[in-house]
XYZ file of C-alpha atoms in Angstrom:
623
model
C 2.193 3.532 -9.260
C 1.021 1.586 -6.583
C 4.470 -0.012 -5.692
C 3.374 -3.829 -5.110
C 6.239 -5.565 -3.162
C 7.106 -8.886 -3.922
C 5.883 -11.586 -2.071
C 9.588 -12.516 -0.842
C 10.335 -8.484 0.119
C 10.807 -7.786 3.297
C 9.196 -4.147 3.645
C 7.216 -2.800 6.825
C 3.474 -2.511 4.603
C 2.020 -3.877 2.194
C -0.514 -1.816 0.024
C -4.282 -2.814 -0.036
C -6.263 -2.484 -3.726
C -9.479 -3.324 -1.679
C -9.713 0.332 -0.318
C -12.856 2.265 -1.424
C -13.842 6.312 -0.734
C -17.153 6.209 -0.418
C -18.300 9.976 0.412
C -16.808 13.353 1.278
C -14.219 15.605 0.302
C -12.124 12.997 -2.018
C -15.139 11.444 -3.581
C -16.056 14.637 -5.219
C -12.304 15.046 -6.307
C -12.317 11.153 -7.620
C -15.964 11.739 -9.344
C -14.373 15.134 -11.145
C -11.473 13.279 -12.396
C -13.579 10.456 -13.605
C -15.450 12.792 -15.845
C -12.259 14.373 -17.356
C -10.905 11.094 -18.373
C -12.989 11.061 -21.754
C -11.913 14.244 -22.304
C -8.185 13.529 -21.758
C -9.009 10.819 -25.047
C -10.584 13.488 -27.016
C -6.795 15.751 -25.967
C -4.650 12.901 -27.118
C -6.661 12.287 -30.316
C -6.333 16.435 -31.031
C -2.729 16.273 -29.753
C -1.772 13.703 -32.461
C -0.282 11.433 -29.823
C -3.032 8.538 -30.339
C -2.693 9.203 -34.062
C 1.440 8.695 -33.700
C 0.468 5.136 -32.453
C -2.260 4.683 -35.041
C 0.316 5.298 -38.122
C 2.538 3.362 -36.681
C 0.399 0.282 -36.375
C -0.754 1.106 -39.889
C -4.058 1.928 -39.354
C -4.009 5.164 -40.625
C -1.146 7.674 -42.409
C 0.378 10.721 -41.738
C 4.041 12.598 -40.180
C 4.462 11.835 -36.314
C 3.435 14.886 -34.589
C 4.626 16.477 -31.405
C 8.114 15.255 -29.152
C 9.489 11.832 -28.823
C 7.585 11.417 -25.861
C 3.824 11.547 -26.673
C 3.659 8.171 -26.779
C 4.365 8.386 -22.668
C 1.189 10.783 -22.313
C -1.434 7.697 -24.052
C 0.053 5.042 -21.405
C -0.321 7.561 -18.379
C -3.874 7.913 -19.686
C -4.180 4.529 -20.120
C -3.083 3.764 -16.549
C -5.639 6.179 -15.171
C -8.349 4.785 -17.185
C -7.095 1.137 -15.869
C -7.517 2.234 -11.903
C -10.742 4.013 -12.849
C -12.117 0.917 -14.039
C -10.833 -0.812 -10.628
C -12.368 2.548 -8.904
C -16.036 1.860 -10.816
C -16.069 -0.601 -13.440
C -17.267 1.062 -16.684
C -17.466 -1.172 -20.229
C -17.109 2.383 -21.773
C -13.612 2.748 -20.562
C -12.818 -0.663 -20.490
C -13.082 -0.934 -24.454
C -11.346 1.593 -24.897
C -8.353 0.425 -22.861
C -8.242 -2.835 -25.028
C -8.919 -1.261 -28.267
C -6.036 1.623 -27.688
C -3.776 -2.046 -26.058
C -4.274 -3.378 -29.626
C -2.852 -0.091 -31.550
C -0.146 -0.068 -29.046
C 0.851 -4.308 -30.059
C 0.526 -3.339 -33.804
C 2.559 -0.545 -33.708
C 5.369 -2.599 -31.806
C 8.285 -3.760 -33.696
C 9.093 -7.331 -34.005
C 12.089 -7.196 -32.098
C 10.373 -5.307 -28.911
C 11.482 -1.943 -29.258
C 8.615 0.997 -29.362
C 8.659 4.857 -29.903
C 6.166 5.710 -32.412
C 7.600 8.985 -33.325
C 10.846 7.517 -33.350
C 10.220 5.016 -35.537
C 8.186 7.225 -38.346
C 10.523 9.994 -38.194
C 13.259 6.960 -39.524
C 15.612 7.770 -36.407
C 18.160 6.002 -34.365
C 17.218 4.510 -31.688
C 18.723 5.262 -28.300
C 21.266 7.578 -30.206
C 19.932 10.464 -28.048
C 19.266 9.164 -24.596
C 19.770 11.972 -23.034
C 16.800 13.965 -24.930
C 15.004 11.218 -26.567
C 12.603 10.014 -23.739
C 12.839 6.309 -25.193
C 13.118 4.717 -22.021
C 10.861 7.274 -20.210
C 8.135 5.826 -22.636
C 8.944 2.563 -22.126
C 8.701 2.895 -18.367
C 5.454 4.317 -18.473
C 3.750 1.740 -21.012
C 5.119 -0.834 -18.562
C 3.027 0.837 -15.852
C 0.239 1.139 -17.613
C 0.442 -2.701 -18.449
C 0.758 -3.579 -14.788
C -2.272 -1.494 -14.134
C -4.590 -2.813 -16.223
C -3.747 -6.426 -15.675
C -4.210 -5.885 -11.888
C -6.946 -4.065 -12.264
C -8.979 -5.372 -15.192
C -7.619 -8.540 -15.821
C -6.422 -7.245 -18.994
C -2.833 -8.735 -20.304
C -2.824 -7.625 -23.844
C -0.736 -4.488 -22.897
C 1.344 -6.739 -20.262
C 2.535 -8.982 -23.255
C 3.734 -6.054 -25.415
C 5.255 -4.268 -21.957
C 7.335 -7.771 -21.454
C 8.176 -7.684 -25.142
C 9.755 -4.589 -24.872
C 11.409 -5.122 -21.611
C 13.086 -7.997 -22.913
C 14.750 -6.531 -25.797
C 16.150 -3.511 -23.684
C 17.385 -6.236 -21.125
C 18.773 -7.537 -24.681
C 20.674 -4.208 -25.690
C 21.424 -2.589 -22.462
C 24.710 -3.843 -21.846
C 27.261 -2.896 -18.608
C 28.553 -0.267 -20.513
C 25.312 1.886 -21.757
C 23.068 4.178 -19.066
C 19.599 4.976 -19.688
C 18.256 7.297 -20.322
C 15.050 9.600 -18.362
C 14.286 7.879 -15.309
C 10.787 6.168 -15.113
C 12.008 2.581 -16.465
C 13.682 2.048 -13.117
C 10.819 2.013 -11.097
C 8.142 0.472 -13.867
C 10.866 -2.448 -14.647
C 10.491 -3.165 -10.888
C 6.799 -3.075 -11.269
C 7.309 -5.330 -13.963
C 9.470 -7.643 -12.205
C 6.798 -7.568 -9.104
C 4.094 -8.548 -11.612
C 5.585 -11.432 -13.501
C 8.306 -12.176 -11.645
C 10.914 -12.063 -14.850
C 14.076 -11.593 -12.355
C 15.800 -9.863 -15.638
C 13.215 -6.669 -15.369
C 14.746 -6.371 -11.656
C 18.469 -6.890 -12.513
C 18.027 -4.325 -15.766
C 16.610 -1.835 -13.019
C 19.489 -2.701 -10.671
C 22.085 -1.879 -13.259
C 20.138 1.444 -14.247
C 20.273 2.751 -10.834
C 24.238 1.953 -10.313
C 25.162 3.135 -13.976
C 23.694 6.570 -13.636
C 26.061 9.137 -11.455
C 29.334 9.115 -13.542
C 29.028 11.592 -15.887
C 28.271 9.133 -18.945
C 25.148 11.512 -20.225
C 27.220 14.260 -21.896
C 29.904 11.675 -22.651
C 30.872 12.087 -26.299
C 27.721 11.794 -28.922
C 25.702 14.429 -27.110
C 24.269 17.433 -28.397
C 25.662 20.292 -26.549
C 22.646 22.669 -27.384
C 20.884 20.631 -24.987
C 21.634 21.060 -20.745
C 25.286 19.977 -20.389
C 25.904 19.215 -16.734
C 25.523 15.965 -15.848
C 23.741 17.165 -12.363
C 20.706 18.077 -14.649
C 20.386 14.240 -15.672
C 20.538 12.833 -12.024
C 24.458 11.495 -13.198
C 27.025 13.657 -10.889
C 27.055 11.287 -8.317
C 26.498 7.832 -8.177
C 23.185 7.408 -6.060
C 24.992 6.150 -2.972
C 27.052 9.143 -2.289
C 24.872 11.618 -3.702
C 23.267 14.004 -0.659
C 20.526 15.454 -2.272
C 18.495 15.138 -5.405
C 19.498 17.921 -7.829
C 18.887 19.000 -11.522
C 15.886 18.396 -13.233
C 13.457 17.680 -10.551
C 11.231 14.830 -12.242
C 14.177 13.578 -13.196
C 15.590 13.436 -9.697
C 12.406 11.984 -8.220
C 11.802 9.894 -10.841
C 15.053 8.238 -10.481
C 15.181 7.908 -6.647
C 11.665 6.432 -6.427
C 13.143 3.494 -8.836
C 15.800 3.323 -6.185
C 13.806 3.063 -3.275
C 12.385 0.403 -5.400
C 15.395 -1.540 -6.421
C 16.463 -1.064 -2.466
C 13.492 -2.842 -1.439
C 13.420 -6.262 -4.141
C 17.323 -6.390 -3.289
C 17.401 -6.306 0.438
C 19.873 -3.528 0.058
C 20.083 -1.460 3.264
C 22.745 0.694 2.436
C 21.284 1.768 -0.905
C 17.725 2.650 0.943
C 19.818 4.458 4.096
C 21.148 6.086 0.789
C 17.805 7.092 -0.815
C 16.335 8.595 3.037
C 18.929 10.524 3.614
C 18.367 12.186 0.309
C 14.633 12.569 1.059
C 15.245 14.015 4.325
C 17.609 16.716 2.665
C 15.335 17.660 0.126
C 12.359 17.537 2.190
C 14.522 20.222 4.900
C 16.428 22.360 2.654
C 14.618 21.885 -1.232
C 11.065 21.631 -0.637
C 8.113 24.439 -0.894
C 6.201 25.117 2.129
C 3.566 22.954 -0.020
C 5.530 20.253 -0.093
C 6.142 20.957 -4.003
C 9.809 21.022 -5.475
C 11.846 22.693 -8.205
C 12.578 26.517 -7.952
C 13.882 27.146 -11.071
C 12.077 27.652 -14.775
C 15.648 26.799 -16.068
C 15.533 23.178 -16.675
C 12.917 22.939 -14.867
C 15.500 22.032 -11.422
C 15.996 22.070 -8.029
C 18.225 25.138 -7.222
C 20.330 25.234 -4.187
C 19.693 24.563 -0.573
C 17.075 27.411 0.600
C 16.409 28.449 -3.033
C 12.920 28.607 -2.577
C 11.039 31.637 -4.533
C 7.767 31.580 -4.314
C 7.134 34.107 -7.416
C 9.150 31.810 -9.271
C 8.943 28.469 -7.992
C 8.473 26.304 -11.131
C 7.316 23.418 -8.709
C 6.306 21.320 -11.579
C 3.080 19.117 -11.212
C 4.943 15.908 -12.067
C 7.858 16.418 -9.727
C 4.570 16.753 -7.049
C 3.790 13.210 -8.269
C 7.229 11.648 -8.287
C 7.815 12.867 -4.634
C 4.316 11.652 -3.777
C 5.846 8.326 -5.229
C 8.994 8.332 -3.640
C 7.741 9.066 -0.531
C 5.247 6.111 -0.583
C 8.002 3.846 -0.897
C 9.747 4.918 1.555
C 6.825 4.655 3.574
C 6.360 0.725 2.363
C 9.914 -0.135 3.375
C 10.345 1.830 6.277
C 6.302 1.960 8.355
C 7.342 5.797 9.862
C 4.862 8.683 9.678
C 6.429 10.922 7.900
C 6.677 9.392 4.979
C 2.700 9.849 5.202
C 2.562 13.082 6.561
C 4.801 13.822 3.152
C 2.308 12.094 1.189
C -0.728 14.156 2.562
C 1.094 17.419 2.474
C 1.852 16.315 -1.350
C -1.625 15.265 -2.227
C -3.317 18.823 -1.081
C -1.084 21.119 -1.655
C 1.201 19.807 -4.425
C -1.421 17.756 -6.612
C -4.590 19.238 -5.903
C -3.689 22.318 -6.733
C -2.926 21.427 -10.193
C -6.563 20.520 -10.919
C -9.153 22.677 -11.527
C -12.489 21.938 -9.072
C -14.542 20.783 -12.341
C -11.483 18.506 -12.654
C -10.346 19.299 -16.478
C -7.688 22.121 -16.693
C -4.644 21.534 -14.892
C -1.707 23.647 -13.918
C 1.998 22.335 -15.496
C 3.401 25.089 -12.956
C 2.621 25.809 -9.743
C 3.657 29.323 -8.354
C 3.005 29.947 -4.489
C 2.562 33.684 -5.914
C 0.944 35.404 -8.639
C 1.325 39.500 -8.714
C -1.307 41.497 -9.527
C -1.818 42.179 -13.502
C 0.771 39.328 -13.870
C 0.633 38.563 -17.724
C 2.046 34.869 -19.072
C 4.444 34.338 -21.878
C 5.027 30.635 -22.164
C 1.954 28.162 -22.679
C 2.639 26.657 -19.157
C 2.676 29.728 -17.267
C 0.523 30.023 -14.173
C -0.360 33.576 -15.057
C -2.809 32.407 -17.640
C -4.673 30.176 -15.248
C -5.154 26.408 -15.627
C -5.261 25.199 -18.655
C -7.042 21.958 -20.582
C -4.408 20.797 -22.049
C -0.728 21.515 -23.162
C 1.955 21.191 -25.772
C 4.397 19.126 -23.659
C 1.474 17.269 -21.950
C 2.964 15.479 -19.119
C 1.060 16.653 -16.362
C -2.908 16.577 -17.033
C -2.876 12.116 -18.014
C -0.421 11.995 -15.205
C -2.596 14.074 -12.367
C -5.363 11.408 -14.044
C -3.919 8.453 -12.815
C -2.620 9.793 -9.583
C -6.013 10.551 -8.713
C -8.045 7.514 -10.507
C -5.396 5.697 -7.768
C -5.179 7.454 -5.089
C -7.713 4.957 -2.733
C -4.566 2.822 -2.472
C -2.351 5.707 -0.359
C -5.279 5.313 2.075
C -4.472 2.290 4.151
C -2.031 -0.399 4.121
C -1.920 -3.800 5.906
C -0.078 -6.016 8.037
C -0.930 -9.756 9.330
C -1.276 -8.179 12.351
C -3.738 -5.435 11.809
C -4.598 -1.902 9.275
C -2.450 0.854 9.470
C -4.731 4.322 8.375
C -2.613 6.983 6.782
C -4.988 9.118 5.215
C -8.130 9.981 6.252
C -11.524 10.324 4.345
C -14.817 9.111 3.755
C -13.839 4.977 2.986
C -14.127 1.600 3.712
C -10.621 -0.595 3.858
C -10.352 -4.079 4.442
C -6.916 -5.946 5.675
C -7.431 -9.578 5.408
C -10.184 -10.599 7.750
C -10.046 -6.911 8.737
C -12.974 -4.256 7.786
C -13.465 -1.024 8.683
C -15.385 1.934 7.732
C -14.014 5.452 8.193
C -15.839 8.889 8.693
C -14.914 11.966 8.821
C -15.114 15.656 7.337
C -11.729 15.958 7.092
C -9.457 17.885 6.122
C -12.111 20.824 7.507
C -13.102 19.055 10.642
C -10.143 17.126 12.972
C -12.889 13.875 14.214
C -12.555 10.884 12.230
C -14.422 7.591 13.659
C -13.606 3.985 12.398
C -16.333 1.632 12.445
C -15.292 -2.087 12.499
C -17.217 -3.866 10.103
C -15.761 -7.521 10.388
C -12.828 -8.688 12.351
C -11.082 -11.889 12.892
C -11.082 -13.774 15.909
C -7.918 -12.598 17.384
C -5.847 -10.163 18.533
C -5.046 -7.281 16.000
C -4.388 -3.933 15.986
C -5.482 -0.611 14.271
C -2.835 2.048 13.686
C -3.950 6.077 13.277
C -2.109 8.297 11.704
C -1.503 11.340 13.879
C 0.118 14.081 11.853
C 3.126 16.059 13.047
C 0.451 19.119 13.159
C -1.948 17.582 15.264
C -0.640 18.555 18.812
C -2.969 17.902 21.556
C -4.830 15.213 19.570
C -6.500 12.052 21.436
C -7.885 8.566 20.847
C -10.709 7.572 22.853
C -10.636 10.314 24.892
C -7.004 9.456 25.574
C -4.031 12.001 24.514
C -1.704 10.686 21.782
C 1.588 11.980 20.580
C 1.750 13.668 16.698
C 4.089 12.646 14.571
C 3.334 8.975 14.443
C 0.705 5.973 14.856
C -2.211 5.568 17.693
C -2.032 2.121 17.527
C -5.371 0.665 19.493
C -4.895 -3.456 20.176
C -7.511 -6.068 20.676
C -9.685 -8.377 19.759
C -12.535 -6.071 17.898
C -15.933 -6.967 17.573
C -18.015 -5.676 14.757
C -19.655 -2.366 15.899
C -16.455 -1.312 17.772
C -15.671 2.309 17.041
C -12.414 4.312 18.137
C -12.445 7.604 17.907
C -9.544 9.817 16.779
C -9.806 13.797 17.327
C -7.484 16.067 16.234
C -7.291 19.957 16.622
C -7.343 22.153 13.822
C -6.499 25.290 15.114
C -4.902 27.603 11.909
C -1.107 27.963 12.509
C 1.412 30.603 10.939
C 4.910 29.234 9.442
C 8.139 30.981 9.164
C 10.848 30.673 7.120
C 14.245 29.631 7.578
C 16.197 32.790 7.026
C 17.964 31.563 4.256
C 14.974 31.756 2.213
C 15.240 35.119 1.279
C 12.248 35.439 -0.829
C 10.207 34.431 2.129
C 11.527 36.824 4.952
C 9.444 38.848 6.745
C 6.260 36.644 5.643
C 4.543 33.792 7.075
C 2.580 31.213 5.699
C -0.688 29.782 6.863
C -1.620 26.527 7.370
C -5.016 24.768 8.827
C -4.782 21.231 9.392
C -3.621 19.238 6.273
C -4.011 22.297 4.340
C -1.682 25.659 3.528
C -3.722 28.920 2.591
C -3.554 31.381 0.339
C -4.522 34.523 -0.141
C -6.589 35.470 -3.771
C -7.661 38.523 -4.942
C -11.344 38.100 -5.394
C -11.855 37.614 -1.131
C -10.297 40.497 -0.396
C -11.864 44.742 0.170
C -12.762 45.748 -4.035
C -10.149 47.520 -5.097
C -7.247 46.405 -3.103
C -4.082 45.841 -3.995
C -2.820 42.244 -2.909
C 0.795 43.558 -2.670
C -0.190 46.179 -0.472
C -1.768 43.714 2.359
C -0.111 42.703 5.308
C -1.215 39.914 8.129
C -1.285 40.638 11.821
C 0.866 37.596 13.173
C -0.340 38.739 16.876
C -4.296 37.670 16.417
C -4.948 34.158 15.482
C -6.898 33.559 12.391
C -10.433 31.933 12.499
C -12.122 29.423 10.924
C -15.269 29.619 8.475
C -16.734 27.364 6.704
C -18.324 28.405 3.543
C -20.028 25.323 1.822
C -21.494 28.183 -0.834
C -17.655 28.868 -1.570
C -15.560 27.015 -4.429
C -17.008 23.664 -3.654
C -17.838 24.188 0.440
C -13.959 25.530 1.654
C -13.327 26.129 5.022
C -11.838 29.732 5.204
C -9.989 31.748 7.536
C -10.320 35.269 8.812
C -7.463 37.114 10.092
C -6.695 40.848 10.733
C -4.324 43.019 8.634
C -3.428 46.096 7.417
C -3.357 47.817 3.769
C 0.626 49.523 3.712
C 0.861 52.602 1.284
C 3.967 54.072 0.708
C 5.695 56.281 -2.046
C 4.113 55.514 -5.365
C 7.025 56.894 -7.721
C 9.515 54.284 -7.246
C 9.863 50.203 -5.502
C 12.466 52.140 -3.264
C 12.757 54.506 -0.221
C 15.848 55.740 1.569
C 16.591 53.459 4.495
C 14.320 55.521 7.308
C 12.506 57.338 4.767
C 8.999 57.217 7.347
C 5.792 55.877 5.701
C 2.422 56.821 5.934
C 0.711 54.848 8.719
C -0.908 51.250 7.430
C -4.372 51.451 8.051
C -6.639 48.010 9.509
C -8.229 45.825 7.027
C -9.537 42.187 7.091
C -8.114 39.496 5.126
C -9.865 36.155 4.088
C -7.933 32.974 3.007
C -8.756 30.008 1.513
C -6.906 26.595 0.312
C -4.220 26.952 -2.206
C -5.691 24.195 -3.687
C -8.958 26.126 -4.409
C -7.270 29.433 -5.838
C -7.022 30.281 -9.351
C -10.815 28.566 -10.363
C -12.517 32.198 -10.273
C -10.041 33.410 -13.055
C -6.105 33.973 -12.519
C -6.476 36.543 -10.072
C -3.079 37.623 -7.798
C -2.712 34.943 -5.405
C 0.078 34.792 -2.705
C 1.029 31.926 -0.542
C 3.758 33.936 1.561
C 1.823 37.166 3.296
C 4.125 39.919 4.583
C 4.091 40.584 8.521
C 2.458 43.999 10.029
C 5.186 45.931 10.395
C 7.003 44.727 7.213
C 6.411 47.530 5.373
């Protein structure tokens, strides 16, 4: 996850695993995901996707339970509980991590391979690629290896990860694809951590295979999703413009790209790889920076398909982008990339998490109607939920977040580059600094130096393409890029970075029909939302409206979900004709009547109960 380059890679940034939060907003997010980590154990054990590995290393009997992939949801676990233990080292979570390793080695097969509902079930391996998740299990067992051995020291799960990377570099000939992307970007983790140049070249020829149509070649089961634009395979990567299909998928596969770009010094392929971003992130992406609009196969729809009643925006597509986009950040040093990654990690992620950090969202609507009643398990409707039957998303949002201190800061020889801001302490070589701020509700963050070298370096502040009319030292900086402050620092040194947060409304592109004649709003880092329990009692949310003409204020409400910064802003309460959801074009209404509206974080909604929420607010006037 946290995309280690090579030594020998030539990339703009190198990651830091020396960063530390130490207060604020993100420590209580890191300290609630800390405690849910024991519980995600005691949902894998009642899941039966611990027990699948257990019978298959013989330690106990029984059928294999659940999908082909449960084995994927123990390593994602076991990768969070690996960065936790780098986060705070706990001998709690550390045995478990090598007792769960040694299941894992004795339920491998002598020849490598590993899928233990594969193997008890008696099937064929790789004979369903397409469906069978084989090498999207693989991948994520080899992340989980890399974690714990950088982070604990721990190589028990590194050996069977290597095992099983060698015999798929032994079977994966020219001529056979893989199958769901993940393996592309954890081989190249793999290859970063031992330096096995095989893992690499097996990635390499994963990423070129894919995009010719080979996944509903002969062999596969048409009851499953027949176009080949659903399995990333349309278009060979180079000359594809846009991810498309199944969004995880997509992500998955072009953050293994980015990857493969960057260990191979191939320019074209990462040219290839932005230029996708940069369409999706313009004409495919949720005003939260989620993606995927459609429940059917769980895709990305067309350019400017962007419902927000029915955006599926799926918590691990959130991830993957957050991935991809850090990669891109590695290679390339530009501020977006970051600015992508923050808008991600509050919006796209954080939502998905309840505050008490243990019931998690596998869909994230940017609307829920009033009375709305779910019908599948992973339906928003019902609220968050502790775990699920296709349980992808809670170990996944686990490690994400056990992780997360390393998108903080990143380092150069010549200095620290700061790309997201909270309570922390980083340290670049010689370099030290400590960071505070009450962000993302207040704009001021100071940096501290703690230690410097005795040279010339320089700092580098993230100044978000929001943040107009920010200033360093007193001194006005451009947003969208880095306040870079040079010299030789002494400890006790502070620079000051200030940044206005005044609340600011968003409009759609036209060509997002479901969002015309409605803005969003958005406060700094975060977007707002509208919920049902801050509004008049017995109000209809469907029936407000927002006045675009008076700016909304801040409030900060530390009494309120976990101390939220709200915002007030004036509206109106529309009535109309009650008998039918149409009028004759004309047809006058009865005058709106004034009302005040309160909004708070997306992130925060939905942890009263799953009251109507609505990202998207109709205009005054919009009646």
């Amino acid at each position: 996850m946290t995309a280690v380059p090579s030594p020998a890679t030539a990339v703009a940034l190198r990651p830091l695993a020396t960063n530390r939060v130490t207060g604020g907003f993100w420590a209580r997010r890191l300290e609630a995901n800390r405690a849910a980590i024991p519980l995600g154990h005691e949902r894998l054990v009642e899941a039966g996707s611990i027990g699948n590995l257990r019978i298959a290393a013989g330690e106990s009997t029984g059928a294999a339970q659940g999908a082909s992939f449960r084995d994927s949801d123990v390593y994602k676990w076991l990768e969070a509980v690996a960065w936790e233990y780098a986060r705070s080292p706990d001998e709690a979570l550390l045995e478990r991590l090598r007792a769960l390793s040694r299941t894992i080695a004795a339920a491998q097969c002598d020849d490598g391979y590993l899928n233990s509902a594969i193997q008890l079930r008696g099937e064929e391996r790789y004979e369903r690629l397409w469906s069978s998740h084989e090498h999207y299990c693989a991948g994520h067992l080899f992340q989980a290896a890399v974690a714990a051995a950088r982070a604990t020291g721990q190589t028990h799960l590194l050996e069977v990860a290597t095992r099983f990377a060698d015999h798929l570099a032994d079977t994966f000939s020219p001529d056979r694809l893989d199958g769901h992307p993940v393996v592309e970007m954890a081989l190249v983790e793999l290859y970063r951590q031992t330096g096995v140049r095989r893992y690499l070249d097996l990635a390499r020829h994963f990423v070129e295979a894919r995009g010719h149509g080979r996944a509903t070649k002969p062999g596969f089961d048409p009851s499953h999703y027949g176009d080949p634009a659903h399995y990333s395979d349309r278009l060979p990567v180079r000359e594809a413009a846009a991810p498309e299909g199944h969004a995880v998928r997509a992500v998955y596969f072009a953050a293994g790209a980015t990857d493969v770009a960057i260990e191979t010094g191939d320019a074209e392929l990462l040219a290839a790889v932005r230029r996708q971003y940069d369409t999706m992130r313009r004409r495919k992406q949720h005003v939260t920076g989620a993606v995927g609009s459609r429940w059917d196969g769980e895709a990305f729809g067309e350019a400017y398909e962007l419902p927000p009643d029915r955006a599926y925006a799926e918590t691990c597509a959130a991830i993957g982008t957050m991935q991809w986009a850090w990669r891109l950040l590695l290679a390339t040093g530009e501020s977006a990339y970051a600015d992508q990654i923050e808008l991600l990690l509050y919006n796209a992620l954080l939502p998905a998490v309840s505050l008490a950090g243990a019931e998690y969202f596998y869909v994230n609507t940017l609307h829920r109607r009033t009375g709305a009643r779910g019908d599948v398990q992973r339906s928003p409707a019902h609220g968050r939920r502790p775990w699920f039957n296709c349980a992808c998303c809670p170990p996944n949002v686990m490690r994400t977040l056990a992780g997360l201190p390393a998108y903080l800061a990143t380092g150069t020889e010549d200095g620290l580059q700061v790309h997201l801001y909270a309570r922390s302490t980083l340290t670049s070589g010689g370099f030290t600094v400590d960071v505070e701020t009450e962000y993302p509700w207040d704009g001021l963050v100071t940096v501290t130096v703690r230690e410097a070298p005795r040279r010339e370096v320089e700092l580098a502040l993230r100044v978000p393409d929001w943040a107009e009319g920010s200033t360093v030292d007193g001194k006005p900086v451009a947003p969208g890029g880095y306040a870079r402050v040079r010299r030789v620092f002494q400890a006790g040194d502070r620079v000051a970075l200030r940044m206005p947060m005044p609340a600011r409304l968003l409009v759609a592109d036209d060509r997002v029909d479901a969002a015309r004649g409605c803005v969003a709003v958005t406060r700094g880092p975060l977007v707002y939302a509208i919920e049902e329990p801050d509004q008049p009692s017995g109000v209809v949310l469907e029936d407000l409206r927002i006045d675009p003409t008076t700016p909304p204020r801040p409030e900060h409400r530390p009494d309120l979900l976990d101390g939220v910064t709200v915002l007030r802003a004036a509206g109106v309460l529309a009535t109309g004709p009650a008998d039918s959801p149409y009028r004759p074009y004309g047809q006058p209404v009865p005058p709106p009547r004034t009302t005040d509206l309160t909004l708070i974080p997306y992130y925060a909604w939905a942890n009263r109960g799953p009251h109507a929420m609505r990202v998207w607010i109709p205009t005054q006037g919009n009646t």
